[in-house]
PDB file of C-alpha atoms and ligand atoms in Angstrom:
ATOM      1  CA  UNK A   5      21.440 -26.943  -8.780  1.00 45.00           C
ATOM      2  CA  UNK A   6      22.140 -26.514  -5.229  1.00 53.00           C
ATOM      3  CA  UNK A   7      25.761 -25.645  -4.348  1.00 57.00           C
ATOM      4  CA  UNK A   8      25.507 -26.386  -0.667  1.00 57.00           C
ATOM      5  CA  UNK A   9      28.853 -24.929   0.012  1.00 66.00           C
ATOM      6  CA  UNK A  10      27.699 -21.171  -0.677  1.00 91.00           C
ATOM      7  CA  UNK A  11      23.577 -21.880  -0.157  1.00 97.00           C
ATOM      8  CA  UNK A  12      22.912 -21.367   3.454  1.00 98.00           C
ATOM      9  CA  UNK A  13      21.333 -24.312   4.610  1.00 98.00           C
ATOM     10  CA  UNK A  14      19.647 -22.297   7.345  1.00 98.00           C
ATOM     11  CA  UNK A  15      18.142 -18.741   7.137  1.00 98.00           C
ATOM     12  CA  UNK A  16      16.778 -16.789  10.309  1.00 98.00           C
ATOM     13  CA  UNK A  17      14.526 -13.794   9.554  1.00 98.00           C
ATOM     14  CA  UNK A  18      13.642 -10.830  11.943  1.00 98.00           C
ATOM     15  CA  UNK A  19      10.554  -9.356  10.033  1.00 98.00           C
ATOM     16  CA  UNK A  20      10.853  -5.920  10.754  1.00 98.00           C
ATOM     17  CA  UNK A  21       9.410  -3.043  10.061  1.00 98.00           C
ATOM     18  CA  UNK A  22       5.963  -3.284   9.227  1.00 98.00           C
ATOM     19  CA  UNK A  23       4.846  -0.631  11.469  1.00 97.00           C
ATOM     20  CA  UNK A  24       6.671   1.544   9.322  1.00 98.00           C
ATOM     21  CA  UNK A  25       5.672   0.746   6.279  1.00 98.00           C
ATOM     22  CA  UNK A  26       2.423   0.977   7.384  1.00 98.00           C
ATOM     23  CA  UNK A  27       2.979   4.535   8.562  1.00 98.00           C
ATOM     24  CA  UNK A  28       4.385   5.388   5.171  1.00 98.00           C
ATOM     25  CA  UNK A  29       1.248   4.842   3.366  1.00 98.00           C
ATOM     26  CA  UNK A  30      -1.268   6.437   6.347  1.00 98.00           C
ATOM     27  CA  UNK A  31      -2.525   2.987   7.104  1.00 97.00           C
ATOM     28  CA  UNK A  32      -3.017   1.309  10.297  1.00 96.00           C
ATOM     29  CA  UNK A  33       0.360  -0.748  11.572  1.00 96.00           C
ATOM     30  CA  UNK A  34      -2.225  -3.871  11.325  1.00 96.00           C
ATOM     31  CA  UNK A  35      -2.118  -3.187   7.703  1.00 97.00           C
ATOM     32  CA  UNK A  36       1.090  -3.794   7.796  1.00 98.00           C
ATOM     33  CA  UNK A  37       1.046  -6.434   9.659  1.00 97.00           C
ATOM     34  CA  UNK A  38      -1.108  -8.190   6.570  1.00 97.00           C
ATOM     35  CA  UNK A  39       1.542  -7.175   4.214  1.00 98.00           C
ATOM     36  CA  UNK A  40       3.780  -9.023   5.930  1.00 98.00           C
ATOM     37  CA  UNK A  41       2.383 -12.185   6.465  1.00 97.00           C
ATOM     38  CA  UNK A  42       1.775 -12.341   2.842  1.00 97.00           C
ATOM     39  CA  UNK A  43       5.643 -11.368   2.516  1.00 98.00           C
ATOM     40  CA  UNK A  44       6.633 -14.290   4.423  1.00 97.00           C
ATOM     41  CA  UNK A  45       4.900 -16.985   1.962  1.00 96.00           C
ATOM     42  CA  UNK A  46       6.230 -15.421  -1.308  1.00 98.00           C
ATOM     43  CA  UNK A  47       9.890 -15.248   0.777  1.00 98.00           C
ATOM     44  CA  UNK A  48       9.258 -18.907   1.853  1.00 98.00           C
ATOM     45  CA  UNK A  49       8.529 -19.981  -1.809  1.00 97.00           C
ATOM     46  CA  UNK A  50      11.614 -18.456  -2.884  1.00 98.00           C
ATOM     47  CA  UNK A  51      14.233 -19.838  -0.204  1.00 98.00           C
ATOM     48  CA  UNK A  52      12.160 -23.519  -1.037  1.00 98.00           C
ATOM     49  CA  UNK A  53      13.366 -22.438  -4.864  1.00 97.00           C
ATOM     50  CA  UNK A  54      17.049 -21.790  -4.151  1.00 98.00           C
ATOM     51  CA  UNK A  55      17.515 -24.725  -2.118  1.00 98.00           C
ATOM     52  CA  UNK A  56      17.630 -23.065   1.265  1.00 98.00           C
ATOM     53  CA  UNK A  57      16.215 -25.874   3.140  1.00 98.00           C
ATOM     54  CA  UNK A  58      15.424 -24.821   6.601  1.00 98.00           C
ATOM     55  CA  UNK A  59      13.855 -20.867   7.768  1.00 98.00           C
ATOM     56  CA  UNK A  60      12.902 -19.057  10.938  1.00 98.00           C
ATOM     57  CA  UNK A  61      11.198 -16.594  11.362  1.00 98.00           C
ATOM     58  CA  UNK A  62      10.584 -14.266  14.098  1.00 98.00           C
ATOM     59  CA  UNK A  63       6.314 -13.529  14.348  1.00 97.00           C
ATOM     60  CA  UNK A  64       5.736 -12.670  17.694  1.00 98.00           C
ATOM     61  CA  UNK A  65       8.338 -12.342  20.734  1.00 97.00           C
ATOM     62  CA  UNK A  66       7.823 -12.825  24.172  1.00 97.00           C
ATOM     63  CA  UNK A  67       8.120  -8.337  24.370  1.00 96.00           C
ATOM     64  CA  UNK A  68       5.256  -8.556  22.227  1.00 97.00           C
ATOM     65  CA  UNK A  69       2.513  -8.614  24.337  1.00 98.00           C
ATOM     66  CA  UNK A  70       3.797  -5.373  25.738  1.00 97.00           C
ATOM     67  CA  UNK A  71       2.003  -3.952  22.713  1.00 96.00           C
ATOM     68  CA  UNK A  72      -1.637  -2.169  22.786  1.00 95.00           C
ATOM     69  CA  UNK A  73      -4.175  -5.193  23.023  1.00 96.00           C
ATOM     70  CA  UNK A  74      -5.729  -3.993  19.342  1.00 95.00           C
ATOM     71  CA  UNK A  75      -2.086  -4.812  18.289  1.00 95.00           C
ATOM     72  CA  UNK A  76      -1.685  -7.694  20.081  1.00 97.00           C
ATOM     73  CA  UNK A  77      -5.048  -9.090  18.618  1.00 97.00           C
ATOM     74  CA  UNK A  78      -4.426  -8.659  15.344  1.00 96.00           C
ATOM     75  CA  UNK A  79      -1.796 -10.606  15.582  1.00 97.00           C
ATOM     76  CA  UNK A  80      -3.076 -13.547  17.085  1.00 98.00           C
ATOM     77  CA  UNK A  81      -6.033 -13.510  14.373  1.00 97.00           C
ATOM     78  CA  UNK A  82      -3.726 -13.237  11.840  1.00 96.00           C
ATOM     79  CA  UNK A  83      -1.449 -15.891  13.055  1.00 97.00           C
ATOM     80  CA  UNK A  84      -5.439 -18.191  13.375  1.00 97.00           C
ATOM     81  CA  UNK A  85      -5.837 -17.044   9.606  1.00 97.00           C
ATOM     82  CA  UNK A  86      -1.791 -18.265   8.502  1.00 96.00           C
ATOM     83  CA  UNK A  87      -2.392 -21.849  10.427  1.00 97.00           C
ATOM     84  CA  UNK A  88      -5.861 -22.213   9.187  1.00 97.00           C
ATOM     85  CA  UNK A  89      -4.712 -21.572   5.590  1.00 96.00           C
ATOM     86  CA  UNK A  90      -1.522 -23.600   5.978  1.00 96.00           C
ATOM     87  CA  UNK A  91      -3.499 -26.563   7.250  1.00 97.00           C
ATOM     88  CA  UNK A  92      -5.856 -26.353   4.158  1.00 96.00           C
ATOM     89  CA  UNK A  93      -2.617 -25.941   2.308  1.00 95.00           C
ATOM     90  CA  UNK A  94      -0.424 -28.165   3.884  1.00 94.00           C
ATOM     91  CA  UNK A  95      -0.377 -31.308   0.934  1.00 93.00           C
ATOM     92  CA  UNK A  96       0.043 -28.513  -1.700  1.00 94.00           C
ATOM     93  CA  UNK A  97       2.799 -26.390   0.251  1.00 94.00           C
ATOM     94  CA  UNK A  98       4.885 -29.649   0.764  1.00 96.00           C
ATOM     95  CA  UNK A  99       6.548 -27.783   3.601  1.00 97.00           C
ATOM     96  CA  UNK A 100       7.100 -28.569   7.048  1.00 98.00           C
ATOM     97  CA  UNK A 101       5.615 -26.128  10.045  1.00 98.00           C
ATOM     98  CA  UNK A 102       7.565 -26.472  13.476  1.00 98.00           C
ATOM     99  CA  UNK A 103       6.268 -23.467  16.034  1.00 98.00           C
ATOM    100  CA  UNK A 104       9.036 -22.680  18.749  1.00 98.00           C
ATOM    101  CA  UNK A 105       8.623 -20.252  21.638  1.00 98.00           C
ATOM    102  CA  UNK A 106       6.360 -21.002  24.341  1.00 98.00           C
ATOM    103  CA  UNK A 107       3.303 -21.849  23.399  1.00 97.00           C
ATOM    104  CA  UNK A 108       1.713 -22.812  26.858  1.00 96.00           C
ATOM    105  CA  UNK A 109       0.437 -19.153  27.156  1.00 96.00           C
ATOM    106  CA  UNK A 110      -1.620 -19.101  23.732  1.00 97.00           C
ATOM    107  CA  UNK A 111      -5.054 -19.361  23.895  1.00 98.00           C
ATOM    108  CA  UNK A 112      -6.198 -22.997  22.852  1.00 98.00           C
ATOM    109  CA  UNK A 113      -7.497 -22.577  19.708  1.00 98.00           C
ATOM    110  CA  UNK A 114      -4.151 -21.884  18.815  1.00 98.00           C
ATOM    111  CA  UNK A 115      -2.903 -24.091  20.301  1.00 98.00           C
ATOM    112  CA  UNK A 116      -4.878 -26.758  18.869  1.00 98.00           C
ATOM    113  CA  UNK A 117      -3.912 -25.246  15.045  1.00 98.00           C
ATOM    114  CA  UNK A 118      -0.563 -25.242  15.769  1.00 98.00           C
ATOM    115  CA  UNK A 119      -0.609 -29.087  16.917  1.00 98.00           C
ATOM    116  CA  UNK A 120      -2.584 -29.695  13.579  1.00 98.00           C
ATOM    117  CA  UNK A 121      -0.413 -28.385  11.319  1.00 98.00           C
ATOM    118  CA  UNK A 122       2.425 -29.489  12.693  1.00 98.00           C
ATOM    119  CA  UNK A 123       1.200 -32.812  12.355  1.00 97.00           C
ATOM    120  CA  UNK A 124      -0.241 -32.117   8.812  1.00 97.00           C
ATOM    121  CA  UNK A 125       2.978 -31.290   7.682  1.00 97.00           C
ATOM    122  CA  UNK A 126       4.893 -33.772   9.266  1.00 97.00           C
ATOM    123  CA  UNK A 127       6.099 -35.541   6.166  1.00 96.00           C
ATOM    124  CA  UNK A 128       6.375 -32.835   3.968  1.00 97.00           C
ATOM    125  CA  UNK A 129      10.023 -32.998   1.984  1.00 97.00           C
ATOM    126  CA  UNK A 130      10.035 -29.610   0.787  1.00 97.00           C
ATOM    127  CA  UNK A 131      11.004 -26.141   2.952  1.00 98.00           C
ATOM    128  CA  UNK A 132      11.658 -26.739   7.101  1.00 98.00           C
ATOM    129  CA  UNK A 133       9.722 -22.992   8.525  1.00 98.00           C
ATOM    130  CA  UNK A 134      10.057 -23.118  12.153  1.00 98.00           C
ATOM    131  CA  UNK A 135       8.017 -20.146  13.270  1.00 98.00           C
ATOM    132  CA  UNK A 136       8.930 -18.222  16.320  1.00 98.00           C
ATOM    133  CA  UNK A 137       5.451 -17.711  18.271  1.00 98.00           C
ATOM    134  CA  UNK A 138       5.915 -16.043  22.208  1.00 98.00           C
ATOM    135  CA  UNK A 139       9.548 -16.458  21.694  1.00 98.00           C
ATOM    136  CA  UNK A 140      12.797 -14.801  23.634  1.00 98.00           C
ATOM    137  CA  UNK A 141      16.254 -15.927  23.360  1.00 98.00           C
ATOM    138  CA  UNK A 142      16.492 -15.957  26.901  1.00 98.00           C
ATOM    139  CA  UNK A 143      12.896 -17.515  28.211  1.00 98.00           C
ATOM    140  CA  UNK A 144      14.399 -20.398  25.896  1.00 98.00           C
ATOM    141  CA  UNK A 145      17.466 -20.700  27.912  1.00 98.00           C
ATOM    142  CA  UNK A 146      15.891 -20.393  31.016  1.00 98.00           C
ATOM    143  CA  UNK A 147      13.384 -23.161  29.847  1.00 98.00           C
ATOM    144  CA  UNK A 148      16.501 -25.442  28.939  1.00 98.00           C
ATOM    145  CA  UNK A 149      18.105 -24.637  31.997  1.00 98.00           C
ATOM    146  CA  UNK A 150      15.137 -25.851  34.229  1.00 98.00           C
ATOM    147  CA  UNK A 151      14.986 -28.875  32.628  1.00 98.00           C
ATOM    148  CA  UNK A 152      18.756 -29.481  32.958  1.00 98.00           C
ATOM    149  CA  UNK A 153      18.764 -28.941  36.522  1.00 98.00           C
ATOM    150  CA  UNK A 154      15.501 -31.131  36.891  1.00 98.00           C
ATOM    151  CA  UNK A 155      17.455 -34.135  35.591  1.00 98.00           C
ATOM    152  CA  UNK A 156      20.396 -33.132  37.580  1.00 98.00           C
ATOM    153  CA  UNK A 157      18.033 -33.071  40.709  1.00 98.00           C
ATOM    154  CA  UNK A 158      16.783 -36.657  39.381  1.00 98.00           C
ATOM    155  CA  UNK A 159      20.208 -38.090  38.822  1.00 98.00           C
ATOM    156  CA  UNK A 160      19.744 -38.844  35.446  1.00 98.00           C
ATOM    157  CA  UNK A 161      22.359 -36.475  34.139  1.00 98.00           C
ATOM    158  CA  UNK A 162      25.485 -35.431  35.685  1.00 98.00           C
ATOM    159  CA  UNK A 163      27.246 -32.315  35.861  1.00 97.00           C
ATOM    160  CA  UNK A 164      30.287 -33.357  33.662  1.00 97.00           C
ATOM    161  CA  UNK A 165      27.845 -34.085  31.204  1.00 97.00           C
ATOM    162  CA  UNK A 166      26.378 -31.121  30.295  1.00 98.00           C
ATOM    163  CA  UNK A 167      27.844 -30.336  26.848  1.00 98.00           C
ATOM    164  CA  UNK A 168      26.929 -28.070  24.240  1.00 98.00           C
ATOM    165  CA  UNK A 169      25.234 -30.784  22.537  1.00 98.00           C
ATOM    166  CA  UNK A 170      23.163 -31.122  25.790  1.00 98.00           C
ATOM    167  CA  UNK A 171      21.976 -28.065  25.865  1.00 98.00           C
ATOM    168  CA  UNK A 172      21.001 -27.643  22.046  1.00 98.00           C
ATOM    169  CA  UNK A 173      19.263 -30.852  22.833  1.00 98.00           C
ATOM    170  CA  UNK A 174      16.708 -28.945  25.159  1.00 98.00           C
ATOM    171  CA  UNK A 175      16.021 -25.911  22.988  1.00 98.00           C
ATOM    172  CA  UNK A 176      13.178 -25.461  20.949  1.00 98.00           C
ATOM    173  CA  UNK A 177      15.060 -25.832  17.895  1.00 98.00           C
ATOM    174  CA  UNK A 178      16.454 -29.558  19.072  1.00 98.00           C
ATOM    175  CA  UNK A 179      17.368 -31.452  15.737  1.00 98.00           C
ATOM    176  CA  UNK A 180      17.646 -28.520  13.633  1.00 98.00           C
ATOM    177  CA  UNK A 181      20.949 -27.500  11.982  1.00 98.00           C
ATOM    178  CA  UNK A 182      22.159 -24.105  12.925  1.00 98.00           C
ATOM    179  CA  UNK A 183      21.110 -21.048  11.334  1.00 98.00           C
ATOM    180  CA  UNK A 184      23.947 -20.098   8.605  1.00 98.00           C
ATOM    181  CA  UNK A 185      22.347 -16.431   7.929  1.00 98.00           C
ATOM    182  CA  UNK A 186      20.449 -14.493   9.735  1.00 98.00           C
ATOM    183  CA  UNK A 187      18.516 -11.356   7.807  1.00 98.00           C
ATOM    184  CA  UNK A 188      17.240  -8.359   9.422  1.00 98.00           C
ATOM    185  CA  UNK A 189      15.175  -5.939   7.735  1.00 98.00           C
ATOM    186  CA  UNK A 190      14.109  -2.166   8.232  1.00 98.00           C
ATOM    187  CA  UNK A 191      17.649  -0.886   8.986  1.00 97.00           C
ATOM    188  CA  UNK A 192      17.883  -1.878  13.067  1.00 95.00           C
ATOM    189  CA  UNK A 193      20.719  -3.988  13.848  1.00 97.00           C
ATOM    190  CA  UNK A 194      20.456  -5.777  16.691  1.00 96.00           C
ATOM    191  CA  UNK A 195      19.746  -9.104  17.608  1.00 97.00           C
ATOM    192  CA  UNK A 196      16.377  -8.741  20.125  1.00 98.00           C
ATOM    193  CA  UNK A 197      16.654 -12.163  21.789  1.00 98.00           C
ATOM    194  CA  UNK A 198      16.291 -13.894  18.749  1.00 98.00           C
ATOM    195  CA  UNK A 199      17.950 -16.811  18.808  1.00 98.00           C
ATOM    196  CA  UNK A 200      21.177 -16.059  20.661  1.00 98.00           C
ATOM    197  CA  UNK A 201      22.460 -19.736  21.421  1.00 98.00           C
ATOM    198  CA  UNK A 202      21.931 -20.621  17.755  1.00 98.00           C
ATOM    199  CA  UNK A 203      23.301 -17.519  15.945  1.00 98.00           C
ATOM    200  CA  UNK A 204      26.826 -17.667  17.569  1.00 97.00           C
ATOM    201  CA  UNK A 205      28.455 -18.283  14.651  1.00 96.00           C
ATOM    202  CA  UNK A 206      26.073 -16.657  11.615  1.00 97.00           C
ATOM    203  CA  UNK A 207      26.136 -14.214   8.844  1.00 97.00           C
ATOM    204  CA  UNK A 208      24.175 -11.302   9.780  1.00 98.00           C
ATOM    205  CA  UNK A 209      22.860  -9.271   6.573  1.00 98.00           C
ATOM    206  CA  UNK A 210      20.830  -5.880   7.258  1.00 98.00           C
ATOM    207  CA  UNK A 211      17.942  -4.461   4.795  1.00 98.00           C
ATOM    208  CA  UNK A 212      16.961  -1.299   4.737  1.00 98.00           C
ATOM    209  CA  UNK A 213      13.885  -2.320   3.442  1.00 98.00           C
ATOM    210  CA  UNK A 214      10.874  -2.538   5.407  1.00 98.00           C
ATOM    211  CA  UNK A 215       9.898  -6.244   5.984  1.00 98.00           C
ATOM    212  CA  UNK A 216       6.568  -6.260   3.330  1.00 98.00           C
ATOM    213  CA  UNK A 217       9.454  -4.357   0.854  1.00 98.00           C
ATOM    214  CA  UNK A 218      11.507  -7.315   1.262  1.00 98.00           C
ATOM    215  CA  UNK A 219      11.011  -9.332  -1.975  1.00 98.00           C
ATOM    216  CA  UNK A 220      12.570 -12.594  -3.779  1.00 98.00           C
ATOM    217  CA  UNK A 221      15.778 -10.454  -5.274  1.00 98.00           C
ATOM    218  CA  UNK A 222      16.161  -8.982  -2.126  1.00 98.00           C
ATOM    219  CA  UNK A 223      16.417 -12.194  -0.590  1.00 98.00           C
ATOM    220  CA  UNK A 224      18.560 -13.258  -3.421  1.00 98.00           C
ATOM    221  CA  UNK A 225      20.461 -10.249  -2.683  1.00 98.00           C
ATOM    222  CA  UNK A 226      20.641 -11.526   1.276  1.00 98.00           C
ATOM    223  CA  UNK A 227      22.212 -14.984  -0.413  1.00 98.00           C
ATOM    224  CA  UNK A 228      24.264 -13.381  -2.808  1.00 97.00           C
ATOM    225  CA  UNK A 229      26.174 -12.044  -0.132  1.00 97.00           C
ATOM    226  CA  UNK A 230      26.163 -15.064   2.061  1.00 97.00           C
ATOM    227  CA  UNK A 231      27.974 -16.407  -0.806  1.00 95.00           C
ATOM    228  CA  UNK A 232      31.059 -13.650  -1.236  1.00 94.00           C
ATOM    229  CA  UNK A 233      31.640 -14.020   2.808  1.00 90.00           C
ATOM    230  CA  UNK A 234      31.392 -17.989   2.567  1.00 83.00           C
ATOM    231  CA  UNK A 235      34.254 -17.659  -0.548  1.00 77.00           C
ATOM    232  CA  UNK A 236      36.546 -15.368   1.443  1.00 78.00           C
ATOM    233  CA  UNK A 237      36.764 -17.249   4.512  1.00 75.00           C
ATOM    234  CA  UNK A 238      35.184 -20.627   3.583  1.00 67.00           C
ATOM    235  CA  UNK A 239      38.922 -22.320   2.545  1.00 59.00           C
ATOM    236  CA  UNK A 240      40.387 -21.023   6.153  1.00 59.00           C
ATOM    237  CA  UNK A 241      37.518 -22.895   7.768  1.00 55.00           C
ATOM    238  CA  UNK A 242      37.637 -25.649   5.590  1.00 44.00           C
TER     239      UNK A 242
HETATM  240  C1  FPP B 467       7.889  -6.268  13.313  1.00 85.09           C
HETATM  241  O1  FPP B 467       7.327  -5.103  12.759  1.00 85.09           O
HETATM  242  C2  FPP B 467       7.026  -7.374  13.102  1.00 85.09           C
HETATM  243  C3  FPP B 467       6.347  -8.045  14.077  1.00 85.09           C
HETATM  244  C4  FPP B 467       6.387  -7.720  15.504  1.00 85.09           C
HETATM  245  C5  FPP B 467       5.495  -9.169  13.753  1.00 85.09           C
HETATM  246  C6  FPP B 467       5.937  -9.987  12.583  1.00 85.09           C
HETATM  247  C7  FPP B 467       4.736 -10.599  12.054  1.00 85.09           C
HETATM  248  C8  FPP B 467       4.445 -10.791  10.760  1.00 85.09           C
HETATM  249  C9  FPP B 467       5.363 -10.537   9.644  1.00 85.09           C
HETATM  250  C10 FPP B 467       3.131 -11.291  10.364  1.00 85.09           C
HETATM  251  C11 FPP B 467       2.613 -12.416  11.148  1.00 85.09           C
HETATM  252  C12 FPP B 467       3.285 -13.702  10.863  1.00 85.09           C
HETATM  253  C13 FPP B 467       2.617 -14.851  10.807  1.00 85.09           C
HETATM  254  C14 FPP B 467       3.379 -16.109  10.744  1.00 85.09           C
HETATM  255  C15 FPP B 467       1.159 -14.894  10.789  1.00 85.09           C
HETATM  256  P1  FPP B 467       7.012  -3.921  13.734  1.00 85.09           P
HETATM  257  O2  FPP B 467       5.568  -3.971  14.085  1.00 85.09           O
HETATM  258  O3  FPP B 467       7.932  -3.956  14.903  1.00 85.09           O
HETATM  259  O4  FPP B 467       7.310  -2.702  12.805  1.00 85.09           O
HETATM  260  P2  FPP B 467       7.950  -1.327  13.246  1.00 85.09           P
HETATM  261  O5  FPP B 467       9.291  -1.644  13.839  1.00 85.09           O
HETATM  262  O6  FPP B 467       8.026  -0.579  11.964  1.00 85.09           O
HETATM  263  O7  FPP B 467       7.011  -0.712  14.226  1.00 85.09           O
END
């Protein structure tokens, strides 16, 4: 049964390291790339199965396309391949697909996926997997922030009114609760403009583990520890 005090209600995900673990086993970083998008469905399953109820995940950053073009194409089929599937999928998976990020710069095929899965899966009641396509921290800000001075300029806001539920109005992840835990894997810790409005007040847990390494007790594990932190310092909150 879910316990929602010391289930996080919201897990972010910076899939990291599959490069590496690509590396370890003299394959090419696109191999590992595979690897991981497989990881991410078995994760998904398993956060569905504790009772997490939304997850983000970080798949392709606005740095990103800084990468060699091979890289960078292997990507984007891969990402055709995951909505494809999904949209085949969608009835059986029972979850719901939101993309965030800026998609106006994807090619339109994927553009078009994205729109059909995200309508396929509209009324799904199982997991919430937003999935963070051309995303940065800060090009989400900045995209808020336009818009925020645009209404300004049109008088239909004022200054005084520009809250903090104002502005988490405007981002991508409008509507959605924020994230609880955030989980970073292959041993960097930093944040990489993932996120930054939304993860003011998170758990951060760091993995050693490569991201395709990550498995469901590691996630557990991730959970597990969620748990102790919310039971030391959930009654002075409360
Ligand atoms: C980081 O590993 C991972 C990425 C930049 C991409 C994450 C993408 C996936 C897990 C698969 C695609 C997802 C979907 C939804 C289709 P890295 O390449 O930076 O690894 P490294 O740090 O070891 O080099």
């Amino acid at each position: 049964m879910k316990d929602s005090t010391v289930i996080p209600e919201h897990v972010a995900i910076i899939m990291d390291g599959n490069g590496r673990w690509a590396k370890e086993r003299n394959k090419p970083r696109s191999f590992g790339h595979k690897a991981g998008s497989d990881n991410l469905k078995k994760i998904c399953k398993k956060a569905d199965e504790m009772g997490v109820s939304y997850v983000t995940v970080y798949a392709f950053s606005t740095e990103n396309w800084k990468r060699p073009k091979a890289e960078v194409d292997f990507l984007m089929n891969l990402l055709r391949q995951y909505l494809k599937d999904s949209i085949k999928k969608a009835k059986k998976d029972n979850m719901r697909i939101r993309v965030i990020g800026d998609r106006s710069i994807l090619d339109e095929d994927i553009r078009t996926s994205i729109a059909e899965l995200e309508d396929a899966s509209k009324d799904a009641t199982g997991l919430k997997l937003q999935i963070a396509l051309n995303y940065g921290g800060r090009d989400e800000l900045l995209r808020c922030m336009r818009l925020i001075a645009e209404e300004v300029t049109e008088g239909t806001l004022s200054p005084e009114a520009i809250d903090e539920a104002c502005v988490a109005n405007r981002l991508d992840t409008a509507g959605i609760p924020d994230p609880d835990l955030m989980i970073r894997t292959s041993g960097e810790m930093r944040l990489s403009n993932f996120l930054p409005w939304q993860l003011a007040y998170s758990e951060f847990y760091f993995s050693e583990k490569h991201w395709p390494d990550f498995k469901e007790e590691d996630f557990e594990a991730a959970l597990k520890f969620y748990e102790g932190r919310k039971r030391r310092f959930g009654g002075v909150e409360a």
